[in-house]
PDB file of N, CA and C in Angstrom:
ATOM      1  N   UNK A   5      94.442 105.424 108.037  1.00  0.00           N
ATOM      2  CA  UNK A   5      95.578 104.822 107.587  1.00  0.00           C
ATOM      3  C   UNK A   5      96.398 105.105 107.302  1.00  0.00           C
ATOM      4  N   UNK A   6      97.655 104.693 108.937  1.00  0.00           N
ATOM      5  CA  UNK A   6      99.302 106.232 108.912  1.00  0.00           C
ATOM      6  C   UNK A   6     100.605 104.171 108.654  1.00  0.00           C
ATOM      7  N   UNK A   7     100.731 104.397 107.633  1.00  0.00           N
ATOM      8  CA  UNK A   7     102.176 103.410 107.220  1.00  0.00           C
ATOM      9  C   UNK A   7     103.463 104.313 107.936  1.00  0.00           C
ATOM     10  N   UNK A   8     104.256 102.632 108.645  1.00  0.00           N
ATOM     11  CA  UNK A   8     105.281 103.971 108.592  1.00  0.00           C
ATOM     12  C   UNK A   8     106.451 102.539 108.509  1.00  0.00           C
ATOM     13  N   UNK A   9     106.969 103.314 107.470  1.00  0.00           N
ATOM     14  CA  UNK A   9     107.219 102.212 106.554  1.00  0.00           C
ATOM     15  C   UNK A   9     109.352 102.752 106.781  1.00  0.00           C
ATOM     16  N   UNK A  10     109.739 101.581 107.154  1.00  0.00           N
ATOM     17  CA  UNK A  10     111.377 101.257 107.377  1.00  0.00           C
ATOM     18  C   UNK A  10     112.057 100.364 105.997  1.00  0.00           C
ATOM     19  N   UNK A  11     113.074  99.579 106.332  1.00  0.00           N
ATOM     20  CA  UNK A  11     113.847  99.200 105.132  1.00  0.00           C
ATOM     21  C   UNK A  11     113.692  97.839 105.831  1.00  0.00           C
ATOM     22  N   UNK A  12     113.160  97.034 104.493  1.00  0.00           N
ATOM     23  CA  UNK A  12     112.545  95.414 104.083  1.00  0.00           C
ATOM     24  C   UNK A  12     113.274  94.600 103.222  1.00  0.00           C
ATOM     25  N   UNK A  13     113.877  93.664 103.633  1.00  0.00           N
ATOM     26  CA  UNK A  13     114.646  93.494 103.031  1.00  0.00           C
ATOM     27  C   UNK A  13     114.581  92.006 102.953  1.00  0.00           C
ATOM     28  N   UNK A  14     114.995  91.318 102.080  1.00  0.00           N
ATOM     29  CA  UNK A  14     114.851  89.210 102.150  1.00  0.00           C
ATOM     30  C   UNK A  14     115.734  88.849 102.068  1.00  0.00           C
ATOM     31  N   UNK A  15     115.974  87.676 103.623  1.00  0.00           N
ATOM     32  CA  UNK A  15     117.668  87.330 103.756  1.00  0.00           C
ATOM     33  C   UNK A  15     117.833  86.609 102.679  1.00  0.00           C
ATOM     34  N   UNK A  16     119.792  87.328 102.316  1.00  0.00           N
ATOM     35  CA  UNK A  16     120.757  86.602 102.031  1.00  0.00           C
ATOM     36  C   UNK A  16     121.124  87.236 100.106  1.00  0.00           C
ATOM     37  N   UNK A  17     119.914  88.251 100.874  1.00  0.00           N
ATOM     38  CA  UNK A  17     120.274  89.363  99.916  1.00  0.00           C
ATOM     39  C   UNK A  17     121.703  89.320  99.010  1.00  0.00           C
ATOM     40  N   UNK A  18     122.342  89.583  97.816  1.00  0.00           N
ATOM     41  CA  UNK A  18     123.273  90.174  97.656  1.00  0.00           C
ATOM     42  C   UNK A  18     123.799  91.726  96.456  1.00  0.00           C
ATOM     43  N   UNK A  19     124.192  92.530  96.982  1.00  0.00           N
ATOM     44  CA  UNK A  19     124.717  93.690  95.833  1.00  0.00           C
ATOM     45  C   UNK A  19     125.990  93.582  95.729  1.00  0.00           C
ATOM     46  N   UNK A  20     126.151  94.272  94.513  1.00  0.00           N
ATOM     47  CA  UNK A  20     127.165  95.339  93.717  1.00  0.00           C
ATOM     48  C   UNK A  20     127.177  95.927  93.278  1.00  0.00           C
ATOM     49  N   UNK A  21     127.789  96.849  93.989  1.00  0.00           N
ATOM     50  CA  UNK A  21     128.143  98.270  93.045  1.00  0.00           C
ATOM     51  C   UNK A  21     125.829  98.605  92.738  1.00  0.00           C
ATOM     52  N   UNK A  22     125.562  97.925  94.262  1.00  0.00           N
ATOM     53  CA  UNK A  22     124.058  99.303  93.775  1.00  0.00           C
ATOM     54  C   UNK A  22     123.337  98.414  92.797  1.00  0.00           C
ATOM     55  N   UNK A  23     123.500  96.902  92.628  1.00  0.00           N
ATOM     56  CA  UNK A  23     122.837  96.045  91.367  1.00  0.00           C
ATOM     57  C   UNK A  23     122.724  94.757  92.116  1.00  0.00           C
ATOM     58  N   UNK A  24     121.423  94.227  92.187  1.00  0.00           N
ATOM     59  CA  UNK A  24     120.315  93.507  92.910  1.00  0.00           C
ATOM     60  C   UNK A  24     121.581  91.683  92.486  1.00  0.00           C
ATOM     61  N   UNK A  25     122.282  91.260  92.951  1.00  0.00           N
ATOM     62  CA  UNK A  25     122.860  90.324  92.368  1.00  0.00           C
ATOM     63  C   UNK A  25     122.870  88.459  92.460  1.00  0.00           C
ATOM     64  N   UNK A  26     121.168  88.260  93.909  1.00  0.00           N
ATOM     65  CA  UNK A  26     121.067  87.598  94.532  1.00  0.00           C
ATOM     66  C   UNK A  26     119.642  88.336  95.406  1.00  0.00           C
ATOM     67  N   UNK A  27     118.488  88.784  94.680  1.00  0.00           N
ATOM     68  CA  UNK A  27     116.686  88.360  95.672  1.00  0.00           C
ATOM     69  C   UNK A  27     116.609  87.478  96.395  1.00  0.00           C
ATOM     70  N   UNK A  28     117.740  87.110  96.705  1.00  0.00           N
ATOM     71  CA  UNK A  28     117.344  85.971  98.727  1.00  0.00           C
ATOM     72  C   UNK A  28     116.417  85.637  98.894  1.00  0.00           C
ATOM     73  N   UNK A  29     115.883  85.354  99.949  1.00  0.00           N
ATOM     74  CA  UNK A  29     114.541  83.843 100.073  1.00  0.00           C
ATOM     75  C   UNK A  29     114.140  84.905 101.210  1.00  0.00           C
ATOM     76  N   UNK A  30     112.849  84.290 101.367  1.00  0.00           N
ATOM     77  CA  UNK A  30     112.265  84.620 103.199  1.00  0.00           C
ATOM     78  C   UNK A  30     112.903  84.096 103.792  1.00  0.00           C
ATOM     79  N   UNK A  31     113.201  84.164 105.080  1.00  0.00           N
ATOM     80  CA  UNK A  31     111.996  84.992 105.814  1.00  0.00           C
ATOM     81  C   UNK A  31     112.739  87.306 105.362  1.00  0.00           C
ATOM     82  N   UNK A  32     111.793  87.425 105.933  1.00  0.00           N
ATOM     83  CA  UNK A  32     112.149  89.375 105.749  1.00  0.00           C
ATOM     84  C   UNK A  32     112.431  89.447 106.429  1.00  0.00           C
ATOM     85  N   UNK A  33     113.571  90.648 106.315  1.00  0.00           N
ATOM     86  CA  UNK A  33     114.568  91.265 107.386  1.00  0.00           C
ATOM     87  C   UNK A  33     114.186  92.990 107.473  1.00  0.00           C
ATOM     88  N   UNK A  34     113.137  92.846 108.684  1.00  0.00           N
ATOM     89  CA  UNK A  34     112.916  94.279 108.592  1.00  0.00           C
ATOM     90  C   UNK A  34     113.884  95.299 109.893  1.00  0.00           C
ATOM     91  N   UNK A  35     114.040  96.656 108.836  1.00  0.00           N
ATOM     92  CA  UNK A  35     114.566  97.036 109.963  1.00  0.00           C
ATOM     93  C   UNK A  35     113.724  97.831 110.972  1.00  0.00           C
ATOM     94  N   UNK A  36     114.610  98.335 112.037  1.00  0.00           N
ATOM     95  CA  UNK A  36     113.561  98.624 113.408  1.00  0.00           C
ATOM     96  C   UNK A  36     113.233 100.444 113.099  1.00  0.00           C
ATOM     97  N   UNK A  37     112.138 100.748 113.400  1.00  0.00           N
ATOM     98  CA  UNK A  37     111.904 101.773 113.572  1.00  0.00           C
ATOM     99  C   UNK A  37     111.530 102.351 115.101  1.00  0.00           C
ATOM    100  N   UNK A  38     111.366 103.566 115.147  1.00  0.00           N
ATOM    101  CA  UNK A  38     110.780 104.359 116.176  1.00  0.00           C
ATOM    102  C   UNK A  38     110.498 105.806 115.896  1.00  0.00           C
ATOM    103  N   UNK A  39     109.073 105.951 116.283  1.00  0.00           N
ATOM    104  CA  UNK A  39     108.695 107.068 116.022  1.00  0.00           C
ATOM    105  C   UNK A  39     107.995 107.891 116.704  1.00  0.00           C
ATOM    106  N   UNK A  40     107.846 109.047 117.217  1.00  0.00           N
ATOM    107  CA  UNK A  40     106.139 109.299 117.868  1.00  0.00           C
ATOM    108  C   UNK A  40     105.404 110.355 117.017  1.00  0.00           C
ATOM    109  N   UNK A  41     104.164 110.344 116.133  1.00  0.00           N
ATOM    110  CA  UNK A  41     103.669 110.129 115.814  1.00  0.00           C
ATOM    111  C   UNK A  41     102.605 111.795 115.836  1.00  0.00           C
ATOM    112  N   UNK A  42     102.763 112.654 115.469  1.00  0.00           N
ATOM    113  CA  UNK A  42     101.399 113.385 115.662  1.00  0.00           C
ATOM    114  C   UNK A  42     100.777 114.600 114.543  1.00  0.00           C
ATOM    115  N   UNK A  43      99.512 114.248 115.031  1.00  0.00           N
ATOM    116  CA  UNK A  43      98.065 114.695 113.998  1.00  0.00           C
ATOM    117  C   UNK A  43      98.095 115.603 115.010  1.00  0.00           C
ATOM    118  N   UNK A  44      97.803 116.955 113.638  1.00  0.00           N
ATOM    119  CA  UNK A  44      96.445 117.918 114.140  1.00  0.00           C
ATOM    120  C   UNK A  44      94.882 117.725 113.827  1.00  0.00           C
ATOM    121  N   UNK A  45      94.152 117.265 113.966  1.00  0.00           N
ATOM    122  CA  UNK A  45      92.733 116.345 114.378  1.00  0.00           C
ATOM    123  C   UNK A  45      91.880 117.486 114.432  1.00  0.00           C
ATOM    124  N   UNK A  46      90.785 118.293 112.924  1.00  0.00           N
ATOM    125  CA  UNK A  46      90.274 119.002 113.350  1.00  0.00           C
ATOM    126  C   UNK A  46      89.204 118.160 114.298  1.00  0.00           C
ATOM    127  N   UNK A  47      88.287 119.294 114.395  1.00  0.00           N
ATOM    128  CA  UNK A  47      87.255 118.828 115.574  1.00  0.00           C
ATOM    129  C   UNK A  47      87.095 117.575 116.256  1.00  0.00           C
ATOM    130  N   UNK A  48      88.202 117.810 117.453  1.00  0.00           N
ATOM    131  CA  UNK A  48      88.441 116.227 117.688  1.00  0.00           C
ATOM    132  C   UNK A  48      88.171 116.651 119.083  1.00  0.00           C
ATOM    133  N   UNK A  49      87.140 115.958 119.859  1.00  0.00           N
ATOM    134  CA  UNK A  49      86.892 115.918 121.549  1.00  0.00           C
ATOM    135  C   UNK A  49      87.677 114.516 122.036  1.00  0.00           C
ATOM    136  N   UNK A  50      87.353 113.716 121.332  1.00  0.00           N
ATOM    137  CA  UNK A  50      88.295 112.292 122.016  1.00  0.00           C
ATOM    138  C   UNK A  50      89.130 111.573 121.671  1.00  0.00           C
ATOM    139  N   UNK A  51      89.985 111.143 122.166  1.00  0.00           N
ATOM    140  CA  UNK A  51      90.675 110.530 122.056  1.00  0.00           C
ATOM    141  C   UNK A  51      90.341 109.552 120.771  1.00  0.00           C
ATOM    142  N   UNK A  52      91.247 109.197 119.579  1.00  0.00           N
ATOM    143  CA  UNK A  52      90.771 108.667 118.952  1.00  0.00           C
ATOM    144  C   UNK A  52      91.229 106.906 119.358  1.00  0.00           C
ATOM    145  N   UNK A  53      91.070 105.528 118.419  1.00  0.00           N
ATOM    146  CA  UNK A  53      91.721 104.451 118.682  1.00  0.00           C
ATOM    147  C   UNK A  53      92.276 103.926 117.566  1.00  0.00           C
ATOM    148  N   UNK A  54      93.450 103.912 118.396  1.00  0.00           N
ATOM    149  CA  UNK A  54      94.689 103.859 117.373  1.00  0.00           C
ATOM    150  C   UNK A  54      94.961 102.177 116.991  1.00  0.00           C
ATOM    151  N   UNK A  55      94.796 101.527 116.415  1.00  0.00           N
ATOM    152  CA  UNK A  55      94.671  99.742 116.109  1.00  0.00           C
ATOM    153  C   UNK A  55      96.074  99.556 115.532  1.00  0.00           C
ATOM    154  N   UNK A  56      97.240  98.347 115.807  1.00  0.00           N
ATOM    155  CA  UNK A  56      98.293  98.265 115.387  1.00  0.00           C
ATOM    156  C   UNK A  56      97.870  97.435 113.957  1.00  0.00           C
ATOM    157  N   UNK A  57      98.581  97.154 113.086  1.00  0.00           N
ATOM    158  CA  UNK A  57      98.067  96.143 112.216  1.00  0.00           C
ATOM    159  C   UNK A  57      99.292  95.474 111.843  1.00  0.00           C
ATOM    160  N   UNK A  58      99.301  94.007 111.330  1.00  0.00           N
ATOM    161  CA  UNK A  58     100.103  93.354 110.920  1.00  0.00           C
ATOM    162  C   UNK A  58     100.004  93.148 109.481  1.00  0.00           C
ATOM    163  N   UNK A  59     101.406  92.808 108.118  1.00  0.00           N
ATOM    164  CA  UNK A  59     101.064  93.430 107.311  1.00  0.00           C
ATOM    165  C   UNK A  59     100.413  93.352 106.514  1.00  0.00           C
ATOM    166  N   UNK A  60      99.213  92.055 107.002  1.00  0.00           N
ATOM    167  CA  UNK A  60      98.043  91.923 105.902  1.00  0.00           C
ATOM    168  C   UNK A  60      96.559  92.804 106.053  1.00  0.00           C
ATOM    169  N   UNK A  61      96.744  93.706 107.138  1.00  0.00           N
ATOM    170  CA  UNK A  61      96.164  94.547 107.474  1.00  0.00           C
ATOM    171  C   UNK A  61      95.506  93.809 108.873  1.00  0.00           C
ATOM    172  N   UNK A  62      95.404  92.745 109.367  1.00  0.00           N
ATOM    173  CA  UNK A  62      94.717  92.567 111.009  1.00  0.00           C
ATOM    174  C   UNK A  62      95.160  93.085 112.260  1.00  0.00           C
ATOM    175  N   UNK A  63      93.656  93.519 112.204  1.00  0.00           N
ATOM    176  CA  UNK A  63      94.228  94.115 113.470  1.00  0.00           C
ATOM    177  C   UNK A  63      95.100  93.203 115.504  1.00  0.00           C
ATOM    178  N   UNK A  64      95.977  93.811 115.356  1.00  0.00           N
ATOM    179  CA  UNK A  64      97.442  92.736 116.396  1.00  0.00           C
ATOM    180  C   UNK A  64      96.984  93.514 117.419  1.00  0.00           C
ATOM    181  N   UNK A  65      96.654  94.925 117.937  1.00  0.00           N
ATOM    182  CA  UNK A  65      96.671  94.567 119.172  1.00  0.00           C
ATOM    183  C   UNK A  65      96.246  96.928 119.513  1.00  0.00           C
ATOM    184  N   UNK A  66      96.043  97.051 120.583  1.00  0.00           N
ATOM    185  CA  UNK A  66      95.402  98.703 120.375  1.00  0.00           C
ATOM    186  C   UNK A  66      96.843  99.641 121.123  1.00  0.00           C
ATOM    187  N   UNK A  67      97.081 100.575 120.963  1.00  0.00           N
ATOM    188  CA  UNK A  67      97.972 101.454 121.373  1.00  0.00           C
ATOM    189  C   UNK A  67      97.330 102.800 121.831  1.00  0.00           C
ATOM    190  N   UNK A  68      97.778 102.789 122.706  1.00  0.00           N
ATOM    191  CA  UNK A  68      97.358 104.268 123.878  1.00  0.00           C
ATOM    192  C   UNK A  68      97.455 105.807 122.891  1.00  0.00           C
ATOM    193  N   UNK A  69      97.378 106.573 122.775  1.00  0.00           N
ATOM    194  CA  UNK A  69      97.326 107.481 122.218  1.00  0.00           C
ATOM    195  C   UNK A  69      96.933 108.098 123.097  1.00  0.00           C
ATOM    196  N   UNK A  70      97.748 110.248 122.536  1.00  0.00           N
ATOM    197  CA  UNK A  70      97.151 110.849 123.180  1.00  0.00           C
ATOM    198  C   UNK A  70      96.538 112.391 122.617  1.00  0.00           C
ATOM    199  N   UNK A  71      95.329 112.899 123.417  1.00  0.00           N
ATOM    200  CA  UNK A  71      94.404 114.258 122.343  1.00  0.00           C
ATOM    201  C   UNK A  71      95.242 115.533 123.607  1.00  0.00           C
ATOM    202  N   UNK A  72      95.848 116.002 122.313  1.00  0.00           N
ATOM    203  CA  UNK A  72      96.231 117.710 123.360  1.00  0.00           C
ATOM    204  C   UNK A  72      94.778 118.480 123.617  1.00  0.00           C
ATOM    205  N   UNK A  73      94.816 119.389 124.237  1.00  0.00           N
ATOM    206  CA  UNK A  73      93.596 120.566 124.537  1.00  0.00           C
ATOM    207  C   UNK A  73      93.331 121.168 122.760  1.00  0.00           C
ATOM    208  N   UNK A  74      94.304 121.205 122.364  1.00  0.00           N
ATOM    209  CA  UNK A  74      95.183 122.101 120.900  1.00  0.00           C
ATOM    210  C   UNK A  74      94.256 120.888 120.141  1.00  0.00           C
ATOM    211  N   UNK A  75      94.079 119.629 119.933  1.00  0.00           N
ATOM    212  CA  UNK A  75      93.575 118.395 118.745  1.00  0.00           C
ATOM    213  C   UNK A  75      94.609 117.853 118.442  1.00  0.00           C
ATOM    214  N   UNK A  76      95.844 117.823 118.543  1.00  0.00           N
ATOM    215  CA  UNK A  76      96.469 116.841 117.757  1.00  0.00           C
ATOM    216  C   UNK A  76      97.142 115.400 118.922  1.00  0.00           C
ATOM    217  N   UNK A  77      96.785 114.319 118.104  1.00  0.00           N
ATOM    218  CA  UNK A  77      96.602 113.162 118.502  1.00  0.00           C
ATOM    219  C   UNK A  77      98.358 112.800 118.745  1.00  0.00           C
ATOM    220  N   UNK A  78      98.926 112.439 120.031  1.00  0.00           N
ATOM    221  CA  UNK A  78     100.223 111.736 119.678  1.00  0.00           C
ATOM    222  C   UNK A  78      99.953 109.993 120.097  1.00  0.00           C
ATOM    223  N   UNK A  79     101.523 109.023 119.311  1.00  0.00           N
ATOM    224  CA  UNK A  79     101.490 108.046 120.024  1.00  0.00           C
ATOM    225  C   UNK A  79     103.119 107.533 119.406  1.00  0.00           C
ATOM    226  N   UNK A  80     103.513 106.813 120.281  1.00  0.00           N
ATOM    227  CA  UNK A  80     104.631 106.522 119.390  1.00  0.00           C
ATOM    228  C   UNK A  80     104.537 104.636 118.784  1.00  0.00           C
ATOM    229  N   UNK A  81     104.914 105.098 117.640  1.00  0.00           N
ATOM    230  CA  UNK A  81     104.500 103.832 116.580  1.00  0.00           C
ATOM    231  C   UNK A  81     106.173 102.877 117.104  1.00  0.00           C
ATOM    232  N   UNK A  82     106.428 101.888 117.026  1.00  0.00           N
ATOM    233  CA  UNK A  82     107.668 101.266 117.127  1.00  0.00           C
ATOM    234  C   UNK A  82     107.525  99.979 116.092  1.00  0.00           C
ATOM    235  N   UNK A  83     107.943  99.438 114.673  1.00  0.00           N
ATOM    236  CA  UNK A  83     108.017  98.202 114.023  1.00  0.00           C
ATOM    237  C   UNK A  83     108.150  96.716 114.866  1.00  0.00           C
ATOM    238  N   UNK A  84     109.185  97.212 115.378  1.00  0.00           N
ATOM    239  CA  UNK A  84     109.012  95.715 116.569  1.00  0.00           C
ATOM    240  C   UNK A  84     108.892  95.654 118.028  1.00  0.00           C
ATOM    241  N   UNK A  85     107.574  96.904 118.166  1.00  0.00           N
ATOM    242  CA  UNK A  85     107.221  96.737 119.298  1.00  0.00           C
ATOM    243  C   UNK A  85     106.155  95.646 120.092  1.00  0.00           C
ATOM    244  N   UNK A  86     105.853  94.010 118.962  1.00  0.00           N
ATOM    245  CA  UNK A  86     105.176  93.453 119.138  1.00  0.00           C
ATOM    246  C   UNK A  86     106.035  92.162 118.677  1.00  0.00           C
ATOM    247  N   UNK A  87     105.539  91.209 118.422  1.00  0.00           N
ATOM    248  CA  UNK A  87     105.835  90.069 118.372  1.00  0.00           C
ATOM    249  C   UNK A  87     105.463  90.039 116.819  1.00  0.00           C
ATOM    250  N   UNK A  88     105.257  90.414 116.383  1.00  0.00           N
ATOM    251  CA  UNK A  88     104.530  90.502 114.602  1.00  0.00           C
ATOM    252  C   UNK A  88     104.945  91.857 114.250  1.00  0.00           C
ATOM    253  N   UNK A  89     105.537  91.768 113.801  1.00  0.00           N
ATOM    254  CA  UNK A  89     106.306  93.434 112.688  1.00  0.00           C
ATOM    255  C   UNK A  89     105.187  94.362 112.433  1.00  0.00           C
ATOM    256  N   UNK A  90     105.380  95.554 112.762  1.00  0.00           N
ATOM    257  CA  UNK A  90     104.197  96.208 112.910  1.00  0.00           C
ATOM    258  C   UNK A  90     104.656  97.530 111.735  1.00  0.00           C
ATOM    259  N   UNK A  91     103.791  97.556 110.456  1.00  0.00           N
ATOM    260  CA  UNK A  91     104.058  98.309 109.410  1.00  0.00           C
ATOM    261  C   UNK A  91     102.641  99.631 109.187  1.00  0.00           C
ATOM    262  N   UNK A  92     101.602  99.089 109.458  1.00  0.00           N
ATOM    263  CA  UNK A  92     100.830  99.902 109.687  1.00  0.00           C
ATOM    264  C   UNK A  92      99.976 100.859 111.016  1.00  0.00           C
ATOM    265  N   UNK A  93      98.882 101.229 110.716  1.00  0.00           N
ATOM    266  CA  UNK A  93      98.108 101.921 112.072  1.00  0.00           C
ATOM    267  C   UNK A  93      97.075 102.308 111.258  1.00  0.00           C
ATOM    268  N   UNK A  94      96.058 101.939 112.355  1.00  0.00           N
ATOM    269  CA  UNK A  94      94.575 102.321 111.803  1.00  0.00           C
ATOM    270  C   UNK A  94      93.827 103.289 112.739  1.00  0.00           C
ATOM    271  N   UNK A  95      93.208 104.696 112.342  1.00  0.00           N
ATOM    272  CA  UNK A  95      93.137 105.600 113.765  1.00  0.00           C
ATOM    273  C   UNK A  95      91.983 106.262 113.190  1.00  0.00           C
ATOM    274  N   UNK A  96      91.080 105.666 114.463  1.00  0.00           N
ATOM    275  CA  UNK A  96      89.577 105.424 114.317  1.00  0.00           C
ATOM    276  C   UNK A  96      89.329 106.462 114.813  1.00  0.00           C
ATOM    277  N   UNK A  97      87.934 107.179 114.763  1.00  0.00           N
ATOM    278  CA  UNK A  97      87.854 108.410 115.633  1.00  0.00           C
ATOM    279  C   UNK A  97      86.684 107.957 116.043  1.00  0.00           C
ATOM    280  N   UNK A  98      85.932 107.921 117.236  1.00  0.00           N
ATOM    281  CA  UNK A  98      85.193 107.713 117.494  1.00  0.00           C
ATOM    282  C   UNK A  98      83.466 108.661 116.809  1.00  0.00           C
ATOM    283  N   UNK A  99      82.715 107.946 117.300  1.00  0.00           N
ATOM    284  CA  UNK A  99      81.446 108.305 116.290  1.00  0.00           C
ATOM    285  C   UNK A  99      80.717 109.351 117.173  1.00  0.00           C
ATOM    286  N   UNK A 100      80.177 110.568 116.706  1.00  0.00           N
ATOM    287  CA  UNK A 100      79.851 112.077 117.460  1.00  0.00           C
ATOM    288  C   UNK A 100      79.152 112.071 117.546  1.00  0.00           C
TER     289      UNK A 100
END
């Protein structure tokens, strides 16, 4: 499980001198974040499956990744790539 976390707040939150004056309400506001993720995997011979997860942990789509000759898995993480916000990725190595 990989977590790609950005800033998340309630709508209409109000701060005064770094103190929360009003907690606001839903919907949540999520700051967009993009990152290139690179993970060194020991003994990897084929590219793992990468699943984007919603905030409840449900799979919402597969992401493309690449595996280098040196065993580095790389993929793009984007909190708002799909219509459903994504802060979590499940990385599943193929069975040997």
